Coordinates of C-alpha atoms in Angstrom, one line a residue:
L1324 CA -64.2 49.9 17.5
T1325 CA -64.7 52.0 14.3
P1326 CA -64.2 50.2 11.0
G1327 CA -61.8 51.8 8.5
M1328 CA -62.6 53.2 5.3
A1329 CA -60.2 51.2 3.1
V1330 CA -60.6 47.6 2.9
P1331 CA -57.2 45.7 2.8
V1332 CA -56.8 42.5 1.0
R1333 CA -55.0 39.9 3.1
K1334 CA -52.9 37.3 1.3
R1335 CA -50.5 35.8 3.7
V1336 CA -47.5 33.7 2.6
A1337 CA -46.0 31.2 5.1
T1338 CA -42.6 32.3 6.5
P1339 CA -39.8 29.7 6.0
H1340 CA -38.5 28.1 9.2
P1341 CA -35.1 26.2 9.9
K1342 CA -34.8 22.6 9.1
R1343 CA -36.0 20.3 11.7
M1344 CA -33.7 18.0 13.7
A1345 CA -33.1 14.5 12.5
A1346 CA -34.0 12.6 15.7
D1347 CA -36.8 10.7 17.1
Q1348 CA -39.8 12.4 18.6
D1349 CA -38.8 11.9 22.3
E1350 CA -35.3 13.1 21.8
E1351 CA -36.5 16.1 19.7
I1352 CA -39.0 17.0 22.5
K1353 CA -36.2 16.8 25.1
Y1354 CA -34.0 19.3 23.2
L1355 CA -37.0 21.6 22.6
Q1356 CA -37.8 21.6 26.3
E1357 CA -34.2 22.7 27.0
A1358 CA -34.3 25.3 24.3
T1359 CA -37.6 26.7 25.7
K1360 CA -35.8 27.6 28.9
S1361 CA -33.1 29.7 27.1
T1362 CA -35.3 31.3 24.3
P1363 CA -36.9 34.6 25.1
D1364 CA -40.7 34.5 25.0
E1365 CA -41.3 38.3 25.4
Y1366 CA -40.9 40.8 22.5
F1367 CA -41.4 44.6 22.6
S1368 CA -42.5 47.1 19.9
M1369 CA -43.7 50.6 19.8
H1370 CA -47.4 49.4 20.1
A1371 CA -47.4 46.5 22.5
T1372 CA -45.5 43.8 24.5
Y1373 CA -45.9 40.4 23.0
V1374 CA -45.7 37.2 25.1
V1375 CA -45.6 33.7 23.7
R1376 CA -47.3 31.0 25.6
H1377 CA -44.6 28.3 26.5
P1378 CA -44.9 25.0 24.6
Y1379 CA -43.3 21.7 26.0
Q1380 CA -43.5 22.9 29.6
D1381 CA -45.1 20.8 32.3
E1382 CA -45.0 23.3 35.2
D1383 CA -48.0 25.3 36.0
E1384 CA -48.7 28.4 34.1
N1385 CA -49.1 31.9 35.5
E1386 CA -52.4 33.4 36.2
F1387 CA -52.3 35.6 33.0
W1388 CA -52.5 32.6 30.7
S1389 CA -55.1 30.9 32.7
Q1390 CA -57.4 33.9 31.9
A1391 CA -56.2 34.9 28.4
G1392 CA -55.5 31.4 27.0
S1393 CA -58.0 29.9 24.7
L1394 CA -57.0 26.3 25.8
T1395 CA -56.4 24.6 29.0
P1396 CA -52.8 23.9 30.1
Q1397 CA -53.2 20.2 29.4
E1398 CA -54.8 20.8 25.9
Y1399 CA -52.2 23.4 25.0
R1400 CA -49.2 21.0 26.0
N1401 CA -50.7 18.2 23.8
S1402 CA -51.3 20.5 20.8
A1403 CA -48.6 23.1 20.8
N1404 CA -45.7 22.3 18.3
V1405 CA -43.2 24.6 16.9
G1406 CA -43.3 22.8 13.5
R1407 CA -46.8 24.2 13.2
P1408 CA -46.5 27.8 14.4
F1409 CA -50.4 28.3 14.2
S1410 CA -50.6 25.9 17.3
L1411 CA -48.9 28.4 19.6
E1412 CA -50.7 31.2 21.3
V1413 CA -49.5 34.8 21.5
A1414 CA -50.8 37.7 23.7
A1415 CA -50.2 41.3 23.0
K1416 CA -50.5 43.7 26.0
I1417 CA -51.2 47.1 24.3
K1418 CA -49.4 50.0 25.7
A1419 CA -52.0 52.7 24.6
D1420 CA -54.9 51.7 26.8
G1421 CA -53.9 48.5 28.6
S1422 CA -56.1 46.2 26.6
V1423 CA -55.1 42.6 25.5
L1424 CA -55.2 41.0 22.2
T1425 CA -54.5 37.3 21.8
L1426 CA -53.8 35.2 18.7
S1427 CA -54.3 31.5 18.4
G1428 CA -54.9 29.0 15.5
I1429 CA -54.2 30.3 12.1
S1430 CA -56.0 33.7 12.5
Y1431 CA -58.2 33.5 15.5
V1432 CA -58.1 36.8 17.4
R1433 CA -59.7 38.0 20.6
H1434 CA -59.6 41.5 22.0
K1435 CA -60.5 42.7 25.5
K1436 CA -60.4 46.2 26.9
A1437 CA -58.9 46.9 30.2
T1438 CA -62.2 48.2 31.6
S1439 CA -64.2 45.2 30.5
D1440 CA -64.3 41.5 31.1
K1441 CA -65.8 40.5 27.8
W1442 CA -63.8 39.3 24.9
R1443 CA -64.5 40.4 21.3
E1444 CA -63.8 37.5 18.9
F1445 CA -62.7 37.4 15.3
P1446 CA -62.7 33.8 14.4
D1447 CA -61.1 34.2 11.0
V1448 CA -59.2 37.4 10.4
D1449 CA -57.6 36.3 7.1
G1450 CA -61.0 35.5 5.7
M1451 CA -62.4 38.9 6.5
D1452 CA -63.1 41.5 3.8
K1453 CA -62.6 44.3 6.1
P1454 CA -60.1 45.6 8.7
L1455 CA -60.3 44.6 12.4
G1456 CA -61.0 48.3 13.2
C1457 CA -59.6 51.3 15.1
V1458 CA -59.8 51.6 18.9
M1459 CA -60.3 55.1 20.3
Y1460 CA -59.0 55.9 23.9
T1461 CA -58.1 58.9 25.9
D1462 CA -54.5 59.4 26.9
S1463 CA -53.0 60.7 30.2
D1464 CA -53.2 64.3 28.9
A1465 CA -57.0 64.0 28.2
N1466 CA -56.4 63.9 24.4
D1467 CA -58.3 61.6 22.2
Q1468 CA -56.1 59.0 20.5
E1469 CA -56.6 55.9 18.3
Y1470 CA -54.6 52.8 17.2
W1471 CA -55.4 50.0 14.7
L1472 CA -55.9 46.3 15.8
D1473 CA -54.6 45.3 12.3
E1474 CA -51.1 46.5 13.3
I1475 CA -51.2 44.5 16.5
Y1476 CA -52.4 41.5 14.7
E1477 CA -49.5 41.7 12.1
E1478 CA -47.0 42.1 14.8
A1479 CA -48.3 39.2 16.8
L1480 CA -48.1 36.9 13.7
S1481 CA -44.5 38.0 13.2
T1482 CA -43.7 37.4 16.8
R1483 CA -44.9 33.9 16.7
E1484 CA -43.1 33.0 13.6
T1485 CA -39.9 34.5 15.0
Y1486 CA -40.2 32.7 18.3
C1487 CA -40.6 29.3 16.5
S1488 CA -37.6 29.9 14.3
S1489 CA -35.5 30.8 17.3
L1490 CA -36.7 27.8 19.3
I1491 CA -35.8 25.4 16.5
S1492 CA -32.4 27.0 16.0
T1493 CA -31.6 26.8 19.6
A1494 CA -32.7 23.2 19.9
S1495 CA -30.7 22.2 16.8
A1496 CA -27.5 23.9 18.3
L1497 CA -28.0 22.1 21.5
Q1498 CA -28.2 18.8 19.8
A1499 CA -25.1 19.5 17.6
N1500 CA -23.1 20.5 20.7
K1501 CA -23.9 17.2 22.5
L1502 CA -20.9 14.9 22.0
R1503 CA -20.9 11.2 23.2
P1504 CA -18.2 10.1 25.5
T1505 CA -17.1 7.4 23.2
E1506 CA -16.5 9.8 20.4
V1507 CA -14.5 12.1 22.7
Q1508 CA -12.3 9.2 23.8
E1509 CA -11.6 8.0 20.2
K1510 CA -10.6 11.6 19.1
V1511 CA -8.2 11.9 22.2
K1512 CA -6.6 8.4 21.4
E1513 CA -6.0 9.6 17.7
V1514 CA -4.2 12.7 18.9
V1515 CA -2.1 11.1 21.8
K1516 CA -1.3 7.8 20.1
I1517 CA 2.4 7.4 19.1
K1518 CA 4.0 4.3 17.6
P1519 CA 6.9 2.7 19.7
V1520 CA 9.1 2.2 16.7
E1521 CA 9.0 5.9 15.8
V1522 CA 10.1 6.8 19.5
I1523 CA 13.1 4.4 19.2
K1524 CA 14.2 5.9 15.9
E1525 CA 14.1 9.3 17.4
I1526 CA 16.3 8.2 20.4
I1527 CA 18.9 6.6 18.0
K1528 CA 19.1 9.8 15.9
E1529 CA 19.7 11.9 19.0
V1530 CA 22.6 9.5 20.2
E1531 CA 24.3 9.3 16.8
R1532 CA 24.3 13.1 16.3
P1533 CA 28.0 14.2 15.8
R1534 CA 29.5 16.2 18.8
P1535 CA 31.9 19.2 18.5
P1536 CA 35.7 18.4 18.8
T1537 CA 37.2 18.8 22.3
A1538 CA 40.8 19.0 23.6
D1539 CA 42.1 16.3 26.0
A1540 CA 45.2 17.3 28.3
S1541 CA 46.2 13.7 28.8
V1542 CA 46.9 13.0 25.1
N1543 CA 50.0 15.4 24.8
T1544 CA 47.9 18.2 23.4
D1545 CA 48.7 21.8 24.0
P1546 CA 46.5 23.6 26.4
M1547 CA 44.0 25.8 24.8
E1548 CA 44.6 29.3 25.4
V1549 CA 41.8 31.4 26.5
P1550 CA 41.6 34.5 24.4
K1551 CA 41.8 37.7 26.4
P1552 CA 39.4 40.3 25.8
Q1553 CA 41.0 43.3 23.9
A1554 CA 40.7 46.8 25.4
P1555 CA 38.7 49.1 23.3
E1556 CA 40.7 51.4 21.1
K1557 CA 40.6 55.0 21.9
Q1558 CA 39.2 57.2 19.4
S1559 CA 41.2 59.9 17.9
K1560 CA 40.6 63.4 19.1
G1561 CA 39.9 64.7 15.7
I1562 CA 37.0 62.4 15.2
S1563 CA 33.9 63.1 17.3
Q1564 CA 31.2 60.6 17.9
P1565 CA 28.0 61.3 16.1
K1566 CA 25.4 62.6 18.5
S1567 CA 22.0 61.1 18.6
Q1568 CA 19.5 63.4 16.9
S1569 CA 16.2 63.8 18.6
P1570 CA 13.3 64.2 16.4
P1571 CA 12.3 67.9 16.0
V1572 CA 9.6 68.8 18.3
E1573 CA 6.5 70.4 16.7
D1574 CA 5.6 73.8 18.1
P1575 CA 2.0 73.6 19.3
D1576 CA 1.5 77.2 18.2
D1577 CA 2.2 76.6 14.6
G1578 CA -1.4 75.6 13.9
A1579 CA -2.7 78.7 15.6
S1580 CA -0.2 81.0 13.7
D1581 CA -1.2 79.3 10.4
V1582 CA -4.9 80.0 11.0
F1583 CA -4.1 83.6 12.1
S1584 CA -2.2 84.1 8.9
V1585 CA -5.1 82.9 6.7
L1586 CA -7.5 85.0 8.5
L1587 CA -5.3 88.1 8.2
G1588 CA -4.8 87.4 4.4
M1589 CA -8.5 87.1 3.9
L1590 CA -9.1 90.4 5.8
F1591 CA -6.6 92.2 3.7
S1592 CA -7.9 90.7 0.5
G1593 CA -11.5 91.7 1.4
V1594 CA -10.3 95.3 2.2
F1595 CA -8.4 95.6 -1.0
S1596 CA -11.4 94.3 -3.0
L1597 CA -13.7 96.8 -1.4
V1598 CA -11.3 99.8 -2.1
W1599 CA -10.9 98.5 -5.7
L1600 CA -14.6 98.4 -6.2
L1601 CA -15.2 101.9 -4.8
L1602 CA -12.3 103.7 -6.2
V1603 CA -11.7 102.1 -9.6
R1604 CA -14.6 99.9 -10.8
I1605 CA -17.6 102.1 -10.0
P1606 CA -15.9 105.4 -11.3
F1607 CA -14.8 103.6 -14.4
R1608 CA -18.3 102.2 -15.0
I1609 CA -19.8 105.7 -14.5
L1610 CA -17.3 107.4 -16.8
S1611 CA -17.8 104.7 -19.5
F1612 CA -21.6 105.2 -19.3
A1613 CA -21.3 108.9 -19.4
M1614 CA -19.0 108.9 -22.5
L1615 CA -21.3 106.3 -24.2
T1616 CA -24.3 108.6 -23.6
V1617 CA -22.5 111.7 -24.9
T1618 CA -21.3 109.9 -28.0
A1619 CA -24.7 108.6 -28.7
G1620 CA -26.3 112.0 -28.3
A1621 CA -23.8 113.6 -30.6
I1622 CA -24.4 111.0 -33.4
L1623 CA -28.2 111.4 -33.1
S1624 CA -27.8 115.2 -33.4
V1625 CA -25.8 115.1 -36.5
V1626 CA -28.1 112.7 -38.1
W1627 CA -31.0 114.8 -37.2
L1628 CA -29.5 118.0 -38.6
Y1629 CA -28.6 116.1 -41.8
L1630 CA -32.1 114.9 -42.2
A1631 CA -33.8 118.2 -41.3
D1632 CA -31.6 120.2 -43.7
D1633 CA -33.6 120.6 -47.0
H1634 CA -30.6 122.2 -48.9
G1635 CA -32.5 125.3 -49.7

């Protein structure tokens, strides 16, 4: 590690988090445990891959956290709380050289290279008056490269705060979507319930609705004649039926012809401008300049003769 020349001043402001759920502690932990299963705990950036150590989990942890974690699984389960983001641990697997940086507590950082088993510890990064330092390494092309641990530290902090916010939001959504069976039954009854009196009134209105008049053959009424369909009148020969006009079909070559016309016009315009320049404008300029030169010479000669003559 090589320290940097500039000394940054760290002044961190706490990130706002979603409002906690209004529930007792046991119920809140139950929803948080469910949310932990569906909330991603792995984040990616250009510098490293960040992994958040699962809170509220009773199962055994993997081998990575057993080596990289600063607390035992039992101690971590008892102390981890998303309401206090500094109680969670985050590990950064750095892509450049395969080293690991862990963040726990408020600003407790440890760094270990891939070729070493010894952790370098920074107990209070925010209280330091100098940067964490720059790590030099050799890439696959045998070129010397470097990266700053301060960038990894800042991204680890942001990852931990993002994970806590996501976990609280997911747990709150799970709690909001939990409907009790009694509430569902009451809502269904309110929708389906119909008063019997209203049903009887609807039946009476349907019965008393007036019917259309009908003819009865047994009461000396004339039978109703069924109207015969009339034959369609023949159209006169002088009048022709209008023919359906189909919309005009656009010629696909119109666009090409328009472009060709424009190009041809531009070509003729350019040729005409060139001919006008060579045959008219340039000769006119030369002639004008020659006439101006001759006139100026004549005037100067007359003036010179007048001034040189002594009248004697």
